[in-house]
mmCIF file of C-alpha atoms and ligand atoms in Angstrom:
data_model
loop_
_atom_site.group_PDB
_atom_site.id
_atom_site.type_symbol
_atom_site.label_atom_id
_atom_site.label_comp_id
_atom_site.label_asym_id
_atom_site.label_seq_id
_atom_site.Cartn_x
_atom_site.Cartn_y
_atom_site.Cartn_z
ATOM 1 C CA MET A 21 -0.120 -0.035 0.251
ATOM 2 C CA ALA A 22 1.105 3.432 -0.707
ATOM 3 C CA LYS A 23 1.587 5.981 1.965
ATOM 4 C CA ILE A 24 2.578 9.433 2.517
ATOM 5 C CA ILE A 25 5.497 9.576 5.330
ATOM 6 C CA ALA A 26 6.553 13.132 5.531
ATOM 7 C CA GLY A 27 6.009 16.571 4.287
ATOM 8 C CA VAL A 28 8.314 19.181 3.455
ATOM 9 C CA GLY A 29 7.780 22.958 3.510
ATOM 10 C CA SER A 30 10.130 25.199 1.364
ATOM 11 C CA SER A 31 10.230 28.691 -0.267
ATOM 12 C CA HIS A 32 10.911 28.381 -4.192
ATOM 13 C CA VAL A 33 12.573 31.825 -4.612
ATOM 14 C CA PRO A 34 13.833 32.000 -8.284
ATOM 15 C CA ALA A 35 16.743 33.864 -7.096
ATOM 16 C CA ILE A 36 17.997 30.539 -5.336
ATOM 17 C CA GLY A 37 17.780 28.487 -8.534
ATOM 18 C CA ALA A 38 19.727 31.292 -10.390
ATOM 19 C CA ALA A 39 22.294 31.097 -7.638
ATOM 20 C CA LEU A 40 22.888 27.459 -7.939
ATOM 21 C CA ASP A 41 22.748 27.697 -11.829
ATOM 22 C CA ASN A 42 25.614 30.451 -11.725
ATOM 23 C CA GLY A 43 27.843 28.787 -9.124
ATOM 24 C CA ARG A 44 27.278 31.703 -6.541
ATOM 25 C CA THR A 45 26.366 29.128 -3.669
ATOM 26 C CA GLU A 46 29.495 29.928 -1.715
ATOM 27 C CA GLU A 47 29.067 33.655 -1.784
ATOM 28 C CA PRO A 48 28.355 34.798 1.995
ATOM 29 C CA TYR A 49 24.789 36.091 1.234
ATOM 30 C CA TRP A 50 23.676 32.480 -0.390
ATOM 31 C CA GLN A 51 25.809 30.351 1.508
ATOM 32 C CA ARG A 52 23.520 31.596 4.724
ATOM 33 C CA VAL A 53 20.602 29.972 2.667
ATOM 34 C CA PHE A 54 22.101 27.160 1.384
ATOM 35 C CA SER A 55 23.540 26.128 4.643
ATOM 36 C CA GLY A 56 20.336 25.848 6.211
ATOM 37 C CA PHE A 57 19.438 22.929 3.541
ATOM 38 C CA GLU A 58 22.385 20.705 4.399
ATOM 39 C CA LYS A 59 20.681 18.601 6.930
ATOM 40 C CA SER A 60 17.177 18.559 4.702
ATOM 41 C CA LYS A 61 19.656 17.072 1.883
ATOM 42 C CA GLU A 62 21.017 14.429 4.413
ATOM 43 C CA TRP A 63 17.612 13.624 5.432
ATOM 44 C CA MET A 64 16.243 13.358 2.067
ATOM 45 C CA ALA A 65 18.840 10.978 0.998
ATOM 46 C CA LYS A 66 18.190 8.971 4.148
ATOM 47 C CA THR A 67 14.313 8.886 3.404
ATOM 48 C CA ARG A 68 14.459 7.891 -0.041
ATOM 49 C CA PRO A 69 11.007 8.279 -0.941
ATOM 50 C CA ASP A 70 9.864 6.727 -4.213
ATOM 51 C CA VAL A 71 7.445 9.369 -5.264
ATOM 52 C CA ALA A 72 7.368 13.145 -4.217
ATOM 53 C CA ILE A 73 4.083 15.373 -4.769
ATOM 54 C CA VAL A 74 5.142 18.643 -5.361
ATOM 55 C CA VAL A 75 2.496 21.335 -4.562
ATOM 56 C CA TYR A 76 3.689 24.468 -6.394
ATOM 57 C CA ASN A 77 2.346 27.437 -8.449
ATOM 58 C CA ASP A 78 3.381 28.085 -11.948
ATOM 59 C CA HIS A 79 4.464 31.486 -12.624
ATOM 60 C CA ALA A 80 2.756 32.030 -16.195
ATOM 61 C CA SER A 81 5.343 29.478 -17.579
ATOM 62 C CA ALA A 82 2.782 26.429 -18.422
ATOM 63 C CA PHE A 83 -0.400 28.668 -18.032
ATOM 64 C CA SER A 84 -1.136 32.068 -18.754
ATOM 65 C CA VAL A 85 -4.233 34.561 -18.334
ATOM 66 C CA ASP A 86 -5.712 32.328 -21.175
ATOM 67 C CA LEU A 87 -5.908 29.430 -18.944
ATOM 68 C CA ILE A 88 -6.293 29.552 -15.117
ATOM 69 C CA PRO A 89 -6.585 26.256 -13.380
ATOM 70 C CA THR A 90 -7.498 26.223 -9.628
ATOM 71 C CA PHE A 91 -5.825 22.695 -9.099
ATOM 72 C CA ALA A 92 -3.866 21.062 -11.920
ATOM 73 C CA LEU A 93 -2.346 17.826 -11.365
ATOM 74 C CA GLY A 94 0.543 16.643 -13.461
ATOM 75 C CA CYS A 95 -0.262 13.292 -14.792
ATOM 76 C CA ALA A 96 2.219 12.880 -17.736
ATOM 77 C CA ALA A 97 5.425 10.600 -17.756
ATOM 78 C CA GLU A 98 7.662 13.660 -17.824
ATOM 79 C CA PHE A 99 7.680 17.465 -17.075
ATOM 80 C CA PRO A 100 10.818 19.344 -18.980
ATOM 81 C CA PRO A 101 12.012 22.725 -17.135
ATOM 82 C CA ALA A 102 10.213 25.822 -18.650
ATOM 83 C CA ASP A 103 11.835 28.380 -20.548
ATOM 84 C CA GLU A 104 11.589 31.509 -18.022
ATOM 85 C CA GLY A 105 12.790 34.202 -20.349
ATOM 86 C CA TRP A 106 16.336 33.198 -20.135
ATOM 87 C CA GLY A 107 16.266 29.771 -21.131
ATOM 88 C CA PRO A 108 15.158 26.308 -19.340
ATOM 89 C CA ARG A 109 17.180 25.816 -16.168
ATOM 90 C CA PRO A 110 20.082 23.243 -16.380
ATOM 91 C CA VAL A 111 18.512 20.646 -14.374
ATOM 92 C CA PRO A 112 17.211 17.062 -15.008
ATOM 93 C CA VAL A 113 13.753 16.538 -16.639
ATOM 94 C CA VAL A 114 11.400 15.613 -14.128
ATOM 95 C CA LYS A 115 10.100 12.306 -14.257
ATOM 96 C CA GLY A 116 6.385 11.640 -13.366
ATOM 97 C CA HIS A 117 4.373 8.583 -11.955
ATOM 98 C CA PRO A 118 1.580 8.696 -14.259
ATOM 99 C CA GLN A 119 0.033 5.575 -12.510
ATOM 100 C CA LEU A 120 -0.383 7.069 -9.054
ATOM 101 C CA ALA A 121 -1.008 10.496 -10.438
ATOM 102 C CA ALA A 122 -4.133 8.969 -12.310
ATOM 103 C CA HIS A 123 -4.917 7.126 -9.369
ATOM 104 C CA ILE A 124 -4.933 10.494 -7.318
ATOM 105 C CA ALA A 125 -6.971 12.362 -10.159
ATOM 106 C CA GLN A 126 -9.802 9.405 -9.987
ATOM 107 C CA SER A 127 -9.907 9.342 -6.390
ATOM 108 C CA VAL A 128 -10.006 13.330 -5.550
ATOM 109 C CA ILE A 129 -12.378 13.993 -8.498
ATOM 110 C CA LEU A 130 -15.004 11.134 -7.158
ATOM 111 C CA ASP A 131 -14.192 13.146 -3.777
ATOM 112 C CA GLU A 132 -15.633 16.044 -5.354
ATOM 113 C CA PHE A 133 -12.284 18.001 -5.683
ATOM 114 C CA ASP A 134 -12.582 18.910 -9.461
ATOM 115 C CA ILE A 135 -9.186 19.364 -10.212
ATOM 116 C CA THR A 136 -7.552 19.630 -14.037
ATOM 117 C CA VAL A 137 -5.932 16.828 -15.450
ATOM 118 C CA VAL A 138 -2.739 17.969 -16.808
ATOM 119 C CA ASN A 139 -1.003 15.423 -19.499
ATOM 120 C CA LYS A 140 1.595 18.000 -20.795
ATOM 121 C CA MET A 141 3.182 20.542 -18.881
ATOM 122 C CA GLU A 142 6.522 22.189 -18.308
ATOM 123 C CA VAL A 143 7.440 22.975 -14.805
ATOM 124 C CA ASP A 144 9.570 26.427 -13.511
ATOM 125 C CA HIS A 145 11.332 27.258 -10.754
ATOM 126 C CA GLY A 146 8.454 27.040 -8.440
ATOM 127 C CA LEU A 147 8.948 23.284 -8.679
ATOM 128 C CA THR A 148 12.524 22.748 -9.527
ATOM 129 C CA VAL A 149 13.993 25.118 -6.857
ATOM 130 C CA PRO A 150 12.707 23.044 -3.959
ATOM 131 C CA LEU A 151 13.948 19.829 -5.678
ATOM 132 C CA ASN A 152 17.441 21.372 -5.717
ATOM 133 C CA LEU A 153 17.185 22.672 -2.172
ATOM 134 C CA LEU A 154 16.415 18.987 -0.826
ATOM 135 C CA CYS A 155 18.467 17.145 -3.487
ATOM 136 C CA GLY A 156 21.504 19.389 -4.381
ATOM 137 C CA ARG A 157 22.491 20.558 -7.614
ATOM 138 C CA LYS A 158 21.765 18.156 -10.269
ATOM 139 C CA GLU A 159 23.413 18.304 -14.290
ATOM 140 C CA PRO A 160 20.599 17.755 -16.986
ATOM 141 C CA ASN A 161 22.028 14.512 -17.878
ATOM 142 C CA GLU A 162 21.402 13.300 -14.113
ATOM 143 C CA GLU A 163 18.239 12.185 -12.805
ATOM 144 C CA TRP A 164 16.045 13.361 -9.874
ATOM 145 C CA PRO A 165 16.335 10.797 -7.089
ATOM 146 C CA PHE A 166 12.499 9.914 -7.047
ATOM 147 C CA LYS A 167 9.140 10.166 -9.352
ATOM 148 C CA VAL A 168 7.673 13.674 -9.063
ATOM 149 C CA ILE A 169 3.936 14.349 -9.455
ATOM 150 C CA PRO A 170 3.512 18.296 -9.981
ATOM 151 C CA LEU A 171 0.443 19.902 -8.493
ATOM 152 C CA ALA A 172 0.361 23.387 -9.826
ATOM 153 C CA VAL A 173 -2.069 25.549 -7.540
ATOM 154 C CA ASN A 174 -3.339 29.185 -8.805
ATOM 155 C CA VAL A 175 -2.199 31.542 -6.333
ATOM 156 C CA VAL A 176 -1.249 34.129 -9.128
ATOM 157 C CA MET A 177 -4.641 35.588 -10.299
ATOM 158 C CA TYR A 178 -7.601 36.192 -7.876
ATOM 159 C CA PRO A 179 -9.466 34.391 -6.674
ATOM 160 C CA PRO A 180 -7.076 31.650 -5.425
ATOM 161 C CA PRO A 181 -8.357 28.759 -3.257
ATOM 162 C CA THR A 182 -8.868 29.231 0.453
ATOM 163 C CA GLY A 183 -6.527 27.858 2.986
ATOM 164 C CA HIS A 184 -9.654 25.530 4.277
ATOM 165 C CA ARG A 185 -10.085 24.095 0.690
ATOM 166 C CA CYS A 186 -6.296 23.752 0.329
ATOM 167 C CA TYR A 187 -6.225 21.680 3.659
ATOM 168 C CA MET A 188 -9.130 19.624 2.838
ATOM 169 C CA LEU A 189 -7.518 18.948 -0.622
ATOM 170 C CA GLY A 190 -4.649 17.541 1.356
ATOM 171 C CA LYS A 191 -6.801 15.155 3.223
ATOM 172 C CA ALA A 192 -8.472 14.000 -0.008
ATOM 173 C CA ILE A 193 -4.956 13.321 -1.479
ATOM 174 C CA LYS A 194 -3.939 11.550 1.693
ATOM 175 C CA LYS A 195 -7.093 9.016 1.166
ATOM 176 C CA ALA A 196 -5.981 8.839 -2.506
ATOM 177 C CA VAL A 197 -2.627 7.726 -1.789
ATOM 178 C CA GLU A 198 -3.342 5.353 1.056
ATOM 179 C CA SER A 199 -5.950 3.771 -1.454
ATOM 180 C CA CYS A 200 -3.153 2.695 -4.028
ATOM 181 C CA ARG A 201 -2.176 -0.821 -3.542
ATOM 182 C CA GLU A 202 1.524 -0.262 -5.338
ATOM 183 C CA ASP A 203 4.178 -0.360 -2.035
ATOM 184 C CA LEU A 204 5.112 3.236 -2.437
ATOM 185 C CA GLU A 205 6.569 5.825 -0.081
ATOM 186 C CA VAL A 206 5.723 9.161 -0.574
ATOM 187 C CA VAL A 207 6.704 12.721 0.523
ATOM 188 C CA ILE A 208 4.697 15.652 -0.268
ATOM 189 C CA PHE A 209 5.923 19.017 -0.751
ATOM 190 C CA GLY A 210 4.261 22.533 -0.092
ATOM 191 C CA THR A 211 6.145 25.313 -1.895
ATOM 192 C CA GLY A 212 6.239 29.215 -1.931
ATOM 193 C CA GLY A 213 6.539 32.022 0.644
ATOM 194 C CA LEU A 214 7.040 32.874 3.213
ATOM 195 C CA SER A 215 6.261 36.598 3.607
ATOM 196 C CA HIS A 216 6.993 38.745 0.698
ATOM 197 C CA GLN A 217 5.837 41.571 -1.717
ATOM 198 C CA ILE A 218 7.685 42.002 -4.979
ATOM 199 C CA SER A 219 6.016 45.215 -6.192
ATOM 200 C CA GLY A 220 4.083 48.275 -5.382
ATOM 201 C CA PRO A 221 4.678 50.589 -2.159
ATOM 202 C CA ARG A 222 5.032 48.001 0.210
ATOM 203 C CA ALA A 223 7.780 45.968 -2.084
ATOM 204 C CA GLY A 224 10.122 44.249 0.117
ATOM 205 C CA LEU A 225 7.599 43.671 3.098
ATOM 206 C CA ILE A 226 8.940 40.910 5.264
ATOM 207 C CA ASN A 227 7.119 39.748 8.690
ATOM 208 C CA SER A 228 9.063 37.237 10.436
ATOM 209 C CA LYS A 229 6.846 37.095 13.595
ATOM 210 C CA TRP A 230 3.642 36.116 11.512
ATOM 211 C CA ASP A 231 5.914 33.633 9.561
ATOM 212 C CA LYS A 232 7.386 31.885 12.496
ATOM 213 C CA THR A 233 3.856 31.763 14.152
ATOM 214 C CA PHE A 234 2.380 30.115 10.818
ATOM 215 C CA LEU A 235 5.299 27.673 11.084
ATOM 216 C CA ASP A 236 4.491 27.015 14.825
ATOM 217 C CA ASN A 237 0.763 25.960 13.725
ATOM 218 C CA LEU A 238 1.690 24.170 10.754
ATOM 219 C CA THR A 239 3.018 21.751 13.078
ATOM 220 C CA ARG A 240 0.796 22.040 16.267
ATOM 221 C CA ASP A 241 -2.534 23.382 15.190
ATOM 222 C CA PRO A 242 -2.947 23.748 11.264
ATOM 223 C CA LYS A 243 -6.503 23.833 11.692
ATOM 224 C CA LYS A 244 -6.305 27.294 12.995
ATOM 225 C CA LEU A 245 -4.396 28.302 9.762
ATOM 226 C CA THR A 246 -7.410 27.245 7.532
ATOM 227 C CA ARG A 247 -9.412 30.022 9.461
ATOM 228 C CA ILE A 248 -6.923 32.773 7.901
ATOM 229 C CA PRO A 249 -8.691 34.574 5.140
ATOM 230 C CA HIS A 250 -6.909 35.903 2.146
ATOM 231 C CA ILE A 251 -7.050 39.726 3.220
ATOM 232 C CA GLU A 252 -4.797 38.609 6.364
ATOM 233 C CA TYR A 253 -2.104 36.758 3.985
ATOM 234 C CA MET A 254 -2.191 39.875 2.163
ATOM 235 C CA ARG A 255 -2.117 42.242 5.144
ATOM 236 C CA GLU A 256 0.536 40.171 6.990
ATOM 237 C CA ALA A 257 2.801 38.424 4.668
ATOM 238 C CA GLY A 258 2.461 40.577 1.547
ATOM 239 C CA ALA A 259 0.655 40.071 -1.944
ATOM 240 C CA GLU A 260 2.749 37.031 -2.754
ATOM 241 C CA GLY A 261 2.678 35.658 0.923
ATOM 242 C CA ILE A 262 -0.649 34.440 -0.233
ATOM 243 C CA GLU A 263 1.670 31.275 -1.701
ATOM 244 C CA MET A 264 1.326 29.892 1.911
ATOM 245 C CA VAL A 265 -1.712 28.468 1.140
ATOM 246 C CA MET A 266 0.091 25.559 -0.556
ATOM 247 C CA TRP A 267 1.588 24.507 2.663
ATOM 248 C CA LEU A 268 -1.819 23.628 3.968
ATOM 249 C CA ILE A 269 -2.309 21.108 1.079
ATOM 250 C CA MET A 270 0.718 19.429 2.234
ATOM 251 C CA ARG A 271 -0.284 19.411 5.970
ATOM 252 C CA GLY A 272 -3.687 18.229 5.223
ATOM 253 C CA ALA A 273 -1.998 15.187 3.507
ATOM 254 C CA LEU A 274 -0.304 14.226 6.771
ATOM 255 C CA ASP A 275 -1.498 12.703 10.189
ATOM 256 C CA GLU A 276 -3.094 15.043 12.681
ATOM 257 C CA ASP A 277 0.097 14.315 14.693
ATOM 258 C CA VAL A 278 3.437 14.848 13.417
ATOM 259 C CA ASN A 279 7.048 15.349 14.493
ATOM 260 C CA GLU A 280 8.814 18.226 13.358
ATOM 261 C CA VAL A 281 12.266 17.152 12.710
ATOM 262 C CA TYR A 282 13.898 20.223 11.219
ATOM 263 C CA ARG A 283 13.007 23.998 10.508
ATOM 264 C CA PHE A 284 15.076 26.569 9.051
ATOM 265 C CA TYR A 285 14.183 30.326 8.643
ATOM 266 C CA THR A 286 16.245 33.057 7.128
ATOM 267 C CA VAL A 287 15.903 36.624 5.602
ATOM 268 C CA PRO A 288 16.085 37.911 3.146
ATOM 269 C CA ALA A 289 16.824 35.978 -0.044
ATOM 270 C CA SER A 290 16.128 38.351 -3.107
ATOM 271 C CA ASN A 291 13.535 40.265 -0.575
ATOM 272 C CA THR A 292 11.701 37.339 0.478
ATOM 273 C CA ALA A 293 11.609 35.183 3.613
ATOM 274 C CA VAL A 294 13.008 31.627 3.318
ATOM 275 C CA GLY A 295 11.258 29.123 5.385
ATOM 276 C CA HIS A 296 11.694 25.661 5.575
ATOM 277 C CA ILE A 297 10.107 22.847 7.588
ATOM 278 C CA ILE A 298 10.177 18.868 7.596
ATOM 279 C CA LEU A 299 7.414 17.020 9.171
ATOM 280 C CA GLU A 300 7.101 13.303 9.713
ATOM 281 C CA ASN A 301 4.060 11.020 10.251
ATOM 282 C CA LYS A 302 4.660 9.441 13.434
ATOM 283 C CA ARG A 303 3.266 6.016 12.298
ATOM 284 C CA ARG A 304 6.195 5.406 9.706
ATOM 285 C CA PRO A 305 6.237 2.150 7.839
ATOM 286 C CA ALA A 306 9.365 -0.277 8.292
ATOM 287 C CA ALA A 307 12.690 0.984 6.782
ATOM 288 C CA LYS A 308 13.251 0.307 3.181
ATOM 289 C CA GLY A 309 14.525 -2.912 2.657
ATOM 290 C CA LYS A 310 13.087 -4.061 6.013
ATOM 291 C CA ARG A 311 9.656 -3.685 4.907
ATOM 292 C CA SER A 312 7.207 -6.612 6.060
ATOM 293 C CA ALA A 313 6.531 -8.925 2.914
ATOM 294 C CA SER A 314 3.270 -8.979 1.224
ATOM 295 C CA PRO A 315 0.395 -11.030 1.960
ATOM 296 C CA THR A 316 1.461 -13.241 -1.236
ATOM 297 C CA LYS A 317 5.174 -13.281 -0.110
ATOM 298 C CA ARG A 318 4.241 -14.170 3.437
ATOM 299 C CA ALA A 319 2.110 -17.140 2.521
ATOM 300 C CA ALA A 320 4.991 -18.426 0.044
ATOM 301 C CA GLN A 321 7.432 -17.980 2.950
ATOM 302 C CA VAL A 322 5.106 -19.979 5.377
ATOM 303 C CA THR A 323 4.673 -22.975 2.898
ATOM 304 C CA LYS A 324 8.482 -22.911 2.339
ATOM 305 C CA LEU A 325 9.098 -23.412 6.075
ATOM 306 C CA ALA A 326 6.174 -26.001 6.254
ATOM 307 C CA VAL A 327 8.026 -28.089 3.225
ATOM 308 C CA ARG A 328 11.361 -27.661 5.311
ATOM 309 C CA ARG A 329 10.008 -28.854 8.418
ATOM 310 C CA SER A 330 8.087 -31.787 6.976
ATOM 311 C CA LYS A 331 11.367 -32.967 5.134
ATOM 312 C CA ARG A 332 13.382 -33.355 8.551
HETATM 313 FE FE1 LIG B 638 6.422 31.718 -6.413
#
């Protein structure tokens, strides 16, 4: 059976991708940001999920004002990096998991979440920067260490979904994953934020106190966060702070009780507060390689044992 084992929250600041791509990670400004993800890379290498569901928003790369799906699930076999105006990022093509993605699409739609199914899509920094932060730099001819199911959320054009709707979609995704018979360990990412505003008179706004309270509640009392209206995100966390509703999809897909295994927060990175959190479900399946055998395998083992005993 498939299972969501952990959630990762991570900002997806485009300048982080540019720093990586242009070899600037050792500069003191960027070193401060990247050093906060060293432990996360170790955690990811140890966790070795089979699939990551990455909740992110498209920044007018795959979609435009011509087409604005509220929730768009990537069901393709692969998702090339998008050209965001200066050529595609030099990162590997993202490989999907069409079977699990189709299963999730069917389950959540029958659960009354009318998501858009996307069978062809390019992915931008919103998805690839968090992958880099958790997996390190990868050349285009390498592979990401797990399959990825992109879930694009509209937080660019009004109206974005409410935090409560996002949280409930997370719960529907959890139910969908847990009803998949394939033996898969899944990690879910919520990306974007934290507080930032990139234009207008309040450009450069950062509200660390509000961000940190959000992170505290994400672990301990996510339902409280589901009651935050759009206007409060805008007022307290800036116009682009609304991206934080995507973290509630990740949180909704986890168990009620989670262990916060890591947190990192730094300001600024390109006028944005960088936030990061790793939450693990307390009920974890056995470690890889030590997983209990399937019922069929167990039956075969019992038969072998019985035959061996009868020969003694
Ligand atoms: Fe963004």
